[in-house]
CSV table of C-alpha atoms in Angstrom, one decimal:
chain,number,residue,atom,x,y,z
A,2,MET,CA,108.7,-138.5,-111.6
A,3,LYS,CA,112.3,-137.1,-112.6
A,4,VAL,CA,114.7,-134.8,-111.1
A,5,ALA,CA,114.7,-131.3,-113.8
A,6,ASP,CA,116.5,-129.1,-112.0
A,7,ILE,CA,119.1,-129.2,-108.3
A,8,ARG,CA,120.1,-125.7,-107.2
A,9,LEU,CA,123.5,-125.8,-104.8
A,10,THR,CA,123.7,-122.8,-102.5
A,11,PRO,CA,126.7,-122.7,-100.4
A,12,VAL,CA,126.3,-120.8,-97.0
A,13,ALA,CA,128.3,-120.0,-94.2
A,14,ILE,CA,127.3,-120.2,-90.4
A,15,PRO,CA,128.4,-118.0,-87.4
A,16,ASP,CA,130.6,-120.1,-85.5
A,17,LYS,CA,131.9,-120.3,-81.8
A,18,PRO,CA,136.4,-120.2,-81.3
A,19,LEU,CA,136.1,-123.7,-80.4
A,20,LEU,CA,139.2,-125.5,-79.7
A,21,ASN,CA,140.3,-129.0,-81.0
A,22,CYS,CA,143.5,-130.7,-81.4
A,23,LYS,CA,143.8,-129.2,-85.0
A,24,GLY,CA,143.5,-125.4,-83.5
A,25,VAL,CA,140.5,-123.1,-83.2
A,26,HIS,CA,137.4,-122.7,-85.0
A,27,GLN,CA,137.3,-119.7,-87.5
A,28,PRO,CA,134.3,-117.4,-87.5
A,29,TYR,CA,132.2,-119.6,-89.7
A,30,ALA,CA,130.9,-123.4,-90.6
A,31,LEU,CA,130.5,-123.8,-94.1
A,32,ARG,CA,127.8,-126.0,-95.5
A,33,THR,CA,126.2,-126.5,-99.0
A,34,ILE,CA,122.5,-126.4,-99.7
A,35,ILE,CA,120.8,-129.0,-101.5
A,36,GLU,CA,117.1,-128.3,-103.7
A,37,MET,CA,116.2,-131.2,-105.5
A,38,THR,CA,113.1,-130.6,-107.7
A,39,CYS,CA,111.2,-133.7,-110.0
A,40,ASP,CA,109.4,-132.6,-113.1
A,41,ASP,CA,105.8,-133.3,-111.3
A,42,GLY,CA,107.0,-130.3,-108.7
A,43,THR,CA,108.1,-132.6,-106.1
A,44,VAL,CA,110.9,-130.2,-104.1
A,45,GLY,CA,113.6,-132.2,-101.9
A,46,LEU,CA,116.3,-131.6,-99.5
A,47,GLY,CA,119.2,-131.9,-99.1
A,48,GLU,CA,122.6,-130.1,-96.5
A,49,SER,CA,126.3,-131.4,-96.9
A,50,TYR,CA,129.7,-130.0,-96.6
A,51,GLY,CA,130.6,-126.6,-97.2
A,52,SER,CA,134.9,-127.7,-97.7
A,53,ILE,CA,136.1,-126.4,-102.1
A,54,LYS,CA,136.2,-130.1,-102.5
A,55,ALA,CA,133.0,-131.1,-101.5
A,56,LEU,CA,131.4,-128.3,-103.4
A,57,THR,CA,133.1,-128.7,-106.7
A,58,GLY,CA,132.3,-132.3,-106.4
A,59,LEU,CA,128.8,-131.4,-106.0
A,60,ARG,CA,129.2,-128.9,-109.0
A,61,GLU,CA,130.3,-131.4,-111.1
A,62,ALA,CA,128.0,-133.9,-110.7
A,63,ALA,CA,124.5,-132.0,-110.2
A,64,SER,CA,123.9,-131.7,-113.9
A,65,SER,CA,124.5,-135.4,-114.4
A,66,LEU,CA,121.5,-136.0,-112.4
A,67,ILE,CA,118.8,-134.3,-114.2
A,68,GLY,CA,116.5,-137.1,-115.7
A,69,LEU,CA,117.1,-139.5,-112.6
A,70,ASP,CA,114.3,-140.9,-111.4
A,71,PRO,CA,114.4,-140.3,-107.2
A,72,PHE,CA,114.0,-144.1,-106.4
A,73,HIS,CA,116.6,-145.7,-108.7
A,74,LEU,CA,120.0,-144.5,-105.8
A,75,HIS,CA,121.8,-147.9,-108.4
A,76,ASP,CA,121.2,-144.6,-111.0
A,77,LEU,CA,122.7,-142.3,-108.5
A,78,LYS,CA,125.6,-143.8,-107.6
A,79,ALA,CA,126.2,-144.7,-111.3
A,80,ARG,CA,126.2,-141.2,-112.6
A,81,VAL,CA,128.3,-139.8,-109.7
A,82,LEU,CA,131.2,-142.2,-110.5
A,83,ARG,CA,130.5,-141.5,-114.2
A,84,ALA,CA,130.7,-137.8,-113.0
A,85,LEU,CA,134.1,-138.0,-110.9
A,86,PRO,CA,136.0,-140.8,-112.6
A,87,ASN,CA,139.6,-139.8,-110.5
A,88,GLY,CA,137.0,-139.4,-107.6
A,89,GLY,CA,138.0,-136.4,-107.0
A,90,GLY,CA,140.3,-136.7,-104.5
A,91,ILE,CA,139.7,-136.2,-100.7
A,92,ASN,CA,136.8,-133.8,-98.4
A,93,ALA,CA,138.8,-131.4,-96.8
A,94,LYS,CA,143.3,-131.8,-96.9
A,95,THR,CA,143.2,-130.0,-93.3
A,96,ALA,CA,140.5,-132.7,-91.8
A,97,VAL,CA,142.0,-135.4,-89.4
A,98,ALA,CA,140.5,-137.8,-91.3
A,99,ASP,CA,139.8,-138.4,-95.1
A,100,HIS,CA,136.4,-138.6,-96.7
A,101,LYS,CA,136.4,-139.8,-100.3
A,102,VAL,CA,134.6,-136.6,-102.5
A,103,THR,CA,132.4,-139.6,-104.0
A,104,ASP,CA,130.9,-141.1,-101.5
A,105,VAL,CA,130.3,-137.4,-99.7
A,106,VAL,CA,129.1,-136.8,-102.7
A,107,PHE,CA,126.8,-139.8,-103.4
A,108,SER,CA,125.4,-139.1,-99.6
A,109,ALA,CA,124.3,-135.5,-100.1
A,110,PHE,CA,122.5,-137.0,-102.7
A,111,GLU,CA,120.6,-139.4,-101.7
A,112,ILE,CA,118.8,-137.5,-99.1
A,113,PRO,CA,117.1,-135.2,-101.1
A,114,CYS,CA,116.5,-138.6,-103.2
A,115,MET,CA,114.8,-140.2,-100.1
A,116,ASP,CA,113.2,-137.1,-98.8
A,117,ILE,CA,111.0,-136.9,-102.8
A,118,GLN,CA,110.5,-140.7,-102.0
A,119,ALA,CA,109.3,-140.3,-98.8
A,120,LYS,CA,106.7,-137.3,-100.2
A,121,THR,CA,105.5,-139.1,-103.0
A,122,LEU,CA,104.7,-141.8,-100.3
A,123,GLY,CA,103.4,-139.7,-98.0
A,124,ARG,CA,105.4,-141.2,-95.3
A,125,PRO,CA,108.3,-140.3,-92.5
A,126,VAL,CA,112.1,-140.7,-94.1
A,127,SER,CA,112.2,-143.2,-91.2
A,128,ASP,CA,109.6,-145.6,-92.5
A,129,LEU,CA,112.1,-145.8,-95.8
A,130,LEU,CA,114.6,-147.3,-93.4
A,131,GLY,CA,112.2,-149.9,-91.6
A,132,GLY,CA,109.9,-147.4,-89.4
A,133,ALA,CA,110.8,-146.0,-86.5
A,134,VAL,CA,111.5,-148.2,-83.1
A,135,ARG,CA,111.7,-145.0,-80.9
A,136,GLY,CA,110.0,-141.7,-81.0
A,137,ARG,CA,112.3,-139.6,-79.2
A,138,VAL,CA,116.3,-139.6,-80.2
A,139,PRO,CA,118.7,-138.7,-77.1
A,140,PHE,CA,121.7,-136.0,-78.1
A,141,SER,CA,124.6,-135.6,-76.1
A,142,ALA,CA,125.8,-132.0,-75.0
A,143,TYR,CA,129.0,-131.5,-77.2
A,144,LEU,CA,131.6,-129.6,-74.9
A,145,PHE,CA,134.3,-127.4,-76.1
A,146,PHE,CA,137.2,-125.4,-74.3
A,147,LYS,CA,136.7,-122.2,-75.9
A,148,PHE,CA,138.6,-118.9,-76.4
A,149,ALA,CA,136.0,-115.7,-74.6
A,150,GLY,CA,135.9,-114.7,-79.1
A,151,HIS,CA,136.6,-114.8,-82.3
A,152,ILE,CA,139.5,-111.7,-83.0
A,153,GLY,CA,138.6,-108.3,-83.5
A,154,GLN,CA,135.2,-108.9,-82.0
A,155,LYS,CA,133.4,-108.7,-79.0
A,156,PRO,CA,133.6,-111.8,-75.9
A,157,ASP,CA,130.5,-113.7,-77.0
A,158,GLU,CA,127.4,-115.0,-74.8
A,159,TRP,CA,129.6,-117.8,-73.7
A,160,GLY,CA,132.9,-116.7,-72.9
A,161,GLU,CA,136.4,-118.1,-72.0
A,162,VAL,CA,135.9,-121.7,-71.0
A,163,MET,CA,140.0,-122.6,-70.8
A,164,THR,CA,139.4,-124.4,-67.1
A,165,PRO,CA,138.0,-127.0,-65.4
A,166,ASP,CA,135.6,-125.0,-62.8
A,167,ALA,CA,134.5,-122.9,-66.4
A,168,MET,CA,134.2,-126.0,-68.4
A,169,VAL,CA,131.5,-127.6,-65.3
A,170,GLY,CA,130.0,-124.4,-66.0
A,171,GLN,CA,129.5,-124.3,-69.6
A,172,ALA,CA,128.2,-128.0,-68.8
A,173,ARG,CA,125.5,-127.1,-66.4
A,174,ARG,CA,124.7,-124.5,-68.7
A,175,PHE,CA,123.6,-126.8,-71.6
A,176,VAL,CA,122.2,-128.7,-69.3
A,177,GLU,CA,119.8,-126.7,-67.8
A,178,GLN,CA,118.8,-125.5,-71.0
A,179,TYR,CA,118.9,-128.3,-73.4
A,180,GLY,CA,118.0,-131.0,-70.5
A,181,PHE,CA,121.0,-133.5,-72.1
A,182,GLN,CA,121.5,-136.4,-70.5
A,183,SER,CA,125.0,-137.7,-71.9
A,184,LEU,CA,128.0,-135.6,-71.7
A,185,LYS,CA,130.9,-135.1,-74.6
A,186,LEU,CA,134.3,-133.0,-74.3
A,187,LYS,CA,136.3,-132.2,-77.2
A,188,GLY,CA,139.4,-133.1,-75.6
A,189,GLY,CA,143.4,-133.3,-77.2
A,190,VAL,CA,143.8,-129.1,-76.4
A,191,LEU,CA,145.1,-129.2,-72.8
A,192,ALA,CA,147.9,-130.8,-70.8
A,193,PRO,CA,146.4,-134.7,-70.2
A,194,ASP,CA,146.3,-133.8,-67.0
A,195,VAL,CA,144.5,-130.8,-66.9
A,196,GLU,CA,141.6,-132.6,-69.1
A,197,ILE,CA,141.4,-135.6,-66.8
A,198,GLU,CA,140.7,-133.3,-63.8
A,199,THR,CA,137.8,-131.7,-65.9
A,200,MET,CA,136.5,-134.8,-66.7
A,201,LEU,CA,136.5,-136.1,-62.8
A,202,LYS,CA,134.9,-132.7,-62.0
A,203,LEU,CA,132.5,-133.1,-64.6
A,204,ARG,CA,131.8,-136.7,-63.2
A,205,GLU,CA,130.8,-135.0,-59.7
A,206,ALA,CA,129.1,-132.4,-61.0
A,207,PHE,CA,127.1,-134.7,-63.0
A,208,PRO,CA,126.9,-138.3,-60.6
A,209,HIS,CA,124.0,-140.1,-63.1
A,210,HIS,CA,125.3,-138.6,-66.7
A,211,PRO,CA,127.1,-141.0,-69.5
A,212,LEU,CA,131.0,-139.2,-70.2
A,213,ARG,CA,132.6,-139.3,-72.9
A,214,ILE,CA,136.1,-137.5,-74.4
A,215,ASP,CA,136.9,-137.3,-78.0
A,216,PRO,CA,141.0,-135.6,-78.2
A,217,ASN,CA,140.5,-136.9,-82.2
A,218,GLY,CA,143.5,-138.6,-82.4
A,219,GLY,CA,145.8,-135.9,-80.4
A,220,TRP,CA,147.2,-138.4,-78.1
A,221,THR,CA,150.6,-141.0,-78.3
A,222,VAL,CA,149.4,-144.7,-77.2
A,223,LYS,CA,151.8,-144.0,-73.9
A,224,THR,CA,149.7,-140.6,-72.8
A,225,ALA,CA,145.8,-142.4,-74.0
A,226,LEU,CA,146.6,-145.4,-71.4
A,227,TYR,CA,147.9,-142.8,-68.9
A,228,ILE,CA,144.6,-141.2,-69.1
A,229,ALA,CA,142.3,-144.0,-69.6
A,230,LYS,CA,143.9,-145.7,-66.0
A,231,LYS,CA,142.6,-142.5,-64.6
A,232,LEU,CA,139.4,-142.1,-66.5
A,233,ASP,CA,138.5,-146.1,-66.0
A,234,GLY,CA,134.8,-146.0,-64.5
A,235,VAL,CA,134.5,-142.4,-65.3
A,236,ILE,CA,133.5,-142.5,-69.1
A,237,GLU,CA,131.0,-144.5,-70.9
A,238,TYR,CA,134.4,-144.5,-74.1
A,239,LEU,CA,137.0,-143.4,-75.1
A,240,GLU,CA,136.3,-141.6,-78.5
A,241,ASP,CA,139.9,-141.8,-80.9
A,242,PRO,CA,142.6,-141.4,-78.6
A,243,VAL,CA,145.2,-142.1,-81.1
A,244,LEU,CA,146.2,-142.2,-84.7
A,245,GLY,CA,145.9,-145.4,-87.0
A,246,MET,CA,144.3,-148.9,-86.5
A,247,GLU,CA,148.0,-150.3,-84.9
A,248,ALA,CA,147.7,-147.9,-82.2
A,249,MET,CA,144.2,-148.0,-81.4
A,250,ALA,CA,144.4,-151.9,-81.0
A,251,GLN,CA,147.1,-151.4,-79.5
A,252,VAL,CA,145.2,-149.2,-76.2
A,253,ALA,CA,142.2,-151.0,-77.0
A,254,HIS,CA,144.0,-154.3,-75.5
A,255,GLU,CA,145.8,-152.6,-72.9
A,256,CYS,CA,142.6,-150.5,-71.0
A,257,GLY,CA,139.1,-151.4,-70.1
A,258,ILE,CA,137.1,-148.5,-71.5
A,259,PRO,CA,135.5,-149.2,-74.7
A,260,LEU,CA,136.7,-147.2,-78.1
A,261,ALA,CA,135.0,-145.4,-80.4
A,262,THR,CA,135.6,-143.8,-83.6
A,263,ASN,CA,134.6,-142.1,-86.4
A,264,MET,CA,138.8,-141.8,-87.7
A,265,ILE,CA,139.9,-145.2,-88.5
A,266,VAL,CA,137.1,-146.9,-89.9
A,267,LEU,CA,135.6,-143.9,-92.7
A,268,GLU,CA,134.3,-146.9,-94.5
A,269,PHE,CA,132.9,-150.8,-94.9
A,270,GLY,CA,135.7,-152.1,-96.0
A,271,GLN,CA,137.8,-150.7,-93.2
A,272,ILE,CA,135.8,-153.0,-90.5
A,273,ALA,CA,137.3,-156.2,-91.0
A,274,GLU,CA,140.4,-154.6,-90.5
A,275,ALA,CA,138.7,-153.5,-86.7
A,276,VAL,CA,137.4,-156.8,-85.7
A,277,ARG,CA,140.5,-158.9,-86.9
A,278,LYS,CA,142.8,-156.6,-84.6
A,279,ASP,CA,139.9,-155.7,-82.2
A,280,ALA,CA,140.6,-151.9,-82.3
A,281,VAL,CA,137.4,-150.8,-81.8
A,282,LYS,CA,133.6,-151.3,-79.7
A,283,ILE,CA,131.9,-148.6,-80.5
A,284,ILE,CA,131.5,-147.2,-84.4
A,285,LEU,CA,130.0,-143.4,-85.6
A,286,SER,CA,128.2,-143.3,-88.2
A,287,ASP,CA,127.6,-139.9,-90.0
A,288,HIS,CA,125.4,-140.0,-93.2
A,289,HIS,CA,127.5,-137.5,-94.5
A,290,TYR,CA,130.4,-139.5,-96.0
A,291,TRP,CA,129.3,-143.2,-95.1
A,292,GLY,CA,127.1,-143.8,-98.2
A,293,GLY,CA,124.2,-141.9,-97.1
A,294,LEU,CA,121.3,-142.9,-94.8
A,295,ARG,CA,120.7,-146.9,-96.2
A,296,ALA,CA,124.3,-147.5,-95.8
A,297,SER,CA,124.0,-146.2,-92.6
A,298,THR,CA,121.4,-148.6,-91.5
A,299,HIS,CA,123.6,-151.2,-93.4
A,300,LEU,CA,126.8,-150.5,-90.7
A,301,ALA,CA,124.4,-150.8,-88.0
A,302,LYS,CA,123.6,-154.6,-88.9
A,303,LEU,CA,127.5,-154.6,-89.6
A,304,CYS,CA,127.7,-153.7,-86.1
A,305,ALA,CA,125.4,-155.9,-84.6
A,306,VAL,CA,126.5,-159.4,-86.8
A,307,PHE,CA,130.2,-158.4,-85.3
A,308,GLY,CA,129.3,-157.6,-81.5
A,309,LEU,CA,130.2,-153.6,-82.2
A,310,GLN,CA,128.0,-150.8,-80.9
A,311,VAL,CA,126.7,-147.6,-83.2
A,312,SER,CA,126.2,-144.6,-82.1
A,313,MET,CA,126.2,-141.1,-84.3
A,314,HIS,CA,128.9,-138.1,-85.6
A,315,SER,CA,128.4,-134.6,-85.7
A,316,ASN,CA,130.4,-131.9,-87.6
A,317,SER,CA,128.9,-128.0,-87.4
A,318,HIS,CA,125.2,-128.5,-89.5
A,319,LEU,CA,121.9,-126.6,-89.7
A,320,GLY,CA,118.4,-128.1,-89.7
A,321,ILE,CA,118.1,-130.5,-92.7
A,322,THR,CA,120.9,-132.2,-91.2
A,323,LEU,CA,119.7,-132.8,-88.0
A,324,ALA,CA,116.2,-133.8,-88.9
A,325,ALA,CA,117.9,-136.3,-91.5
A,326,MET,CA,120.4,-137.5,-88.1
A,327,THR,CA,117.0,-138.0,-86.3
A,328,HIS,CA,114.7,-140.2,-88.7
A,329,LEU,CA,118.5,-142.2,-89.2
A,330,ALA,CA,118.9,-142.8,-85.3
A,331,ALA,CA,114.8,-143.7,-85.0
A,332,ALA,CA,115.1,-146.3,-87.6
A,333,THR,CA,118.3,-147.8,-86.2
A,334,PRO,CA,117.3,-150.6,-82.9
A,335,ASN,CA,120.8,-150.8,-81.9
A,336,LEU,CA,121.6,-146.6,-81.5
A,337,HIS,CA,122.2,-147.3,-77.7
A,338,TYR,CA,124.5,-144.4,-77.1
A,339,ALA,CA,122.6,-140.7,-77.4
A,340,CYS,CA,124.1,-138.9,-80.8
A,341,ASP,CA,126.4,-136.1,-81.1
A,342,THR,CA,125.8,-132.7,-82.4
A,343,HIS,CA,127.1,-129.1,-83.1
A,344,TYR,CA,123.6,-127.8,-83.2
A,345,PRO,CA,123.5,-125.8,-80.4
A,346,TRP,CA,126.5,-124.0,-81.3
A,347,THR,CA,124.9,-122.8,-84.7
A,348,ASN,CA,122.1,-120.4,-83.1
A,349,THR,CA,120.9,-120.2,-86.7
A,350,ASP,CA,119.0,-122.3,-89.4
A,351,ILE,CA,117.2,-122.3,-93.1
A,352,ILE,CA,114.8,-124.2,-92.1
A,353,GLU,CA,110.6,-122.8,-91.4
A,354,GLY,CA,109.4,-122.5,-87.9
A,355,GLY,CA,113.0,-121.8,-86.0
A,356,LEU,CA,115.4,-123.6,-84.5
A,357,PHE,CA,114.2,-127.7,-83.4
A,358,GLN,CA,113.9,-127.4,-79.8
A,359,PHE,CA,115.4,-129.6,-77.6
A,360,GLU,CA,113.5,-131.5,-75.4
A,361,ASP,CA,115.3,-133.4,-71.9
A,362,GLY,CA,118.1,-133.8,-74.5
A,363,ALA,CA,116.0,-135.5,-76.8
A,364,LEU,CA,114.3,-135.1,-80.0
A,365,ALA,CA,110.9,-136.0,-81.3
A,366,VAL,CA,111.0,-137.8,-84.5
A,367,CYS,CA,108.8,-136.1,-87.2
A,368,ASP,CA,105.8,-137.8,-88.6
A,369,LYS,CA,105.5,-135.3,-91.6
A,370,PRO,CA,106.4,-136.7,-94.7
A,371,GLY,CA,110.1,-136.5,-96.0
A,372,LEU,CA,112.2,-135.4,-93.7
A,373,GLY,CA,109.7,-132.7,-92.2
A,374,VAL,CA,111.3,-129.4,-92.6
A,375,SER,CA,110.8,-127.0,-95.5
A,376,ILE,CA,113.4,-123.8,-96.3
A,377,ASP,CA,112.9,-120.3,-95.1
A,378,GLN,CA,114.6,-118.6,-98.6
A,379,ALA,CA,114.8,-115.2,-97.0
A,380,LYS,CA,117.3,-117.0,-94.2
A,381,LEU,CA,118.4,-119.1,-96.8
A,382,LYS,CA,119.8,-115.9,-99.2
A,383,GLU,CA,120.7,-114.4,-95.8
A,384,LEU,CA,123.6,-117.1,-95.2
A,385,ALA,CA,124.6,-117.4,-99.1
A,386,ALA,CA,125.4,-114.0,-98.6
A,387,LEU,CA,127.3,-114.2,-95.6
A,388,TYR,CA,129.1,-116.8,-97.8
A,389,GLU,CA,130.0,-114.8,-100.2
A,390,SER,CA,131.1,-111.6,-97.6
A,391,ALA,CA,133.2,-114.1,-95.4
A,392,GLY,CA,136.4,-114.8,-97.5
A,393,MET,CA,136.4,-118.9,-96.8
A,394,ASN,CA,136.0,-121.6,-99.2
A,395,ASP,CA,137.2,-124.0,-97.2
A,396,ARG,CA,138.7,-124.6,-93.2
A,397,ASN,CA,141.8,-124.5,-91.6
A,398,ASP,CA,141.6,-124.7,-87.9
A,399,THR,CA,145.6,-124.5,-87.8
A,400,LEU,CA,145.5,-121.3,-89.8
A,401,TYR,CA,143.2,-119.6,-87.6
A,402,MET,CA,145.0,-119.9,-84.6
A,403,GLN,CA,148.1,-119.1,-85.9
A,404,GLN,CA,146.3,-115.6,-85.9
A,405,PHE,CA,145.5,-116.3,-82.2
A,406,ASP,CA,149.1,-117.9,-81.4
A,407,PRO,CA,151.7,-117.3,-83.9
A,408,ALA,CA,153.9,-120.2,-82.9
A,409,TYR,CA,152.1,-122.1,-82.6
A,410,GLU,CA,152.5,-125.7,-85.1
A,411,ARG,CA,149.7,-128.5,-86.1
A,412,ARG,CA,151.1,-131.6,-84.0
A,413,VAL,CA,148.8,-134.9,-84.2
A,414,PRO,CA,149.4,-136.5,-81.8
A,415,ARG,CA,150.5,-133.4,-79.7
A,416,TRP,CA,150.4,-135.0,-76.4
């Protein structure tokens, strides 16, 4: 069995004007859909970033993978490195964390290879990762402050959410519609005291739901410690309150809330420093840049060795990514926190059978061979056409925010 063809399709997903420390989401999020076909007709599916750097790296590497045995992942890595001898740089210069393009590209192609492997064996992908240790994977509601609608458009169905009370209303809708048992707020947007009030009102409204907040490094050490003191005993963990290993370590040593990260520990080589400095207690994995599914299970094992916890990071994504996340989470014994997901904000997909359906905030682990999903080609064509008409090839939350507020400047930290 050899790889005979690789088809890369960039797509645009309608997005909501969700706020973060860099600005606001543009009308579309960008993804790349991967269809890898072997000489026996077996097709493996994957999904990755749609940024121009990632897409260029995927395109440059794809032709070198023809003839690859999809079971030979070391060979896959070697071929990707040869195809991108200069590393390809980082995935997106406007992001708050640097992801190497070589890591992104390998991770992207590992998923369809493992989909093919599992289909060939007649097993779900989770079996290739050691087997599912749970039949259902819990996810967390991802709460955002947001504008009422995009520029030139009517207010969307979620409306404006710019106050603590409005955020409680958003959370109620997530819990009622999807049954989420955990709540995460994207912070670093409004003044610290407003975000403290928001978390306290969420705790009052949901006394038994674990809460967390993530400002993406949007606070100074002083602000982070002030907020941590106010939220001690309220939140289960504080995610990336500040930028940099030294600042995270300082906050960690002076507050009693566990710190989580997907910004200062992005590669295996960074784990040792984080452990030495006791900078974090929870690492948020993401198979899109940690080296794929198998590397993410290795990360979980290292976390167990060093007494760290593990959970899962999310960005705007479609169902192929959600399927991969679910298989990975199912096969990670020491994953004790609900995983992040943007999926409810997406409200569209390219998989057959319609959208994934959460029950009590969780997804059942699919026992079909492979990832357990297939592509609706008509829907893929529709979102590919949207990509062509959207006029975007990268994400820039700050630039779009300046269309709402011309005086807006990107400052991280902001508070």
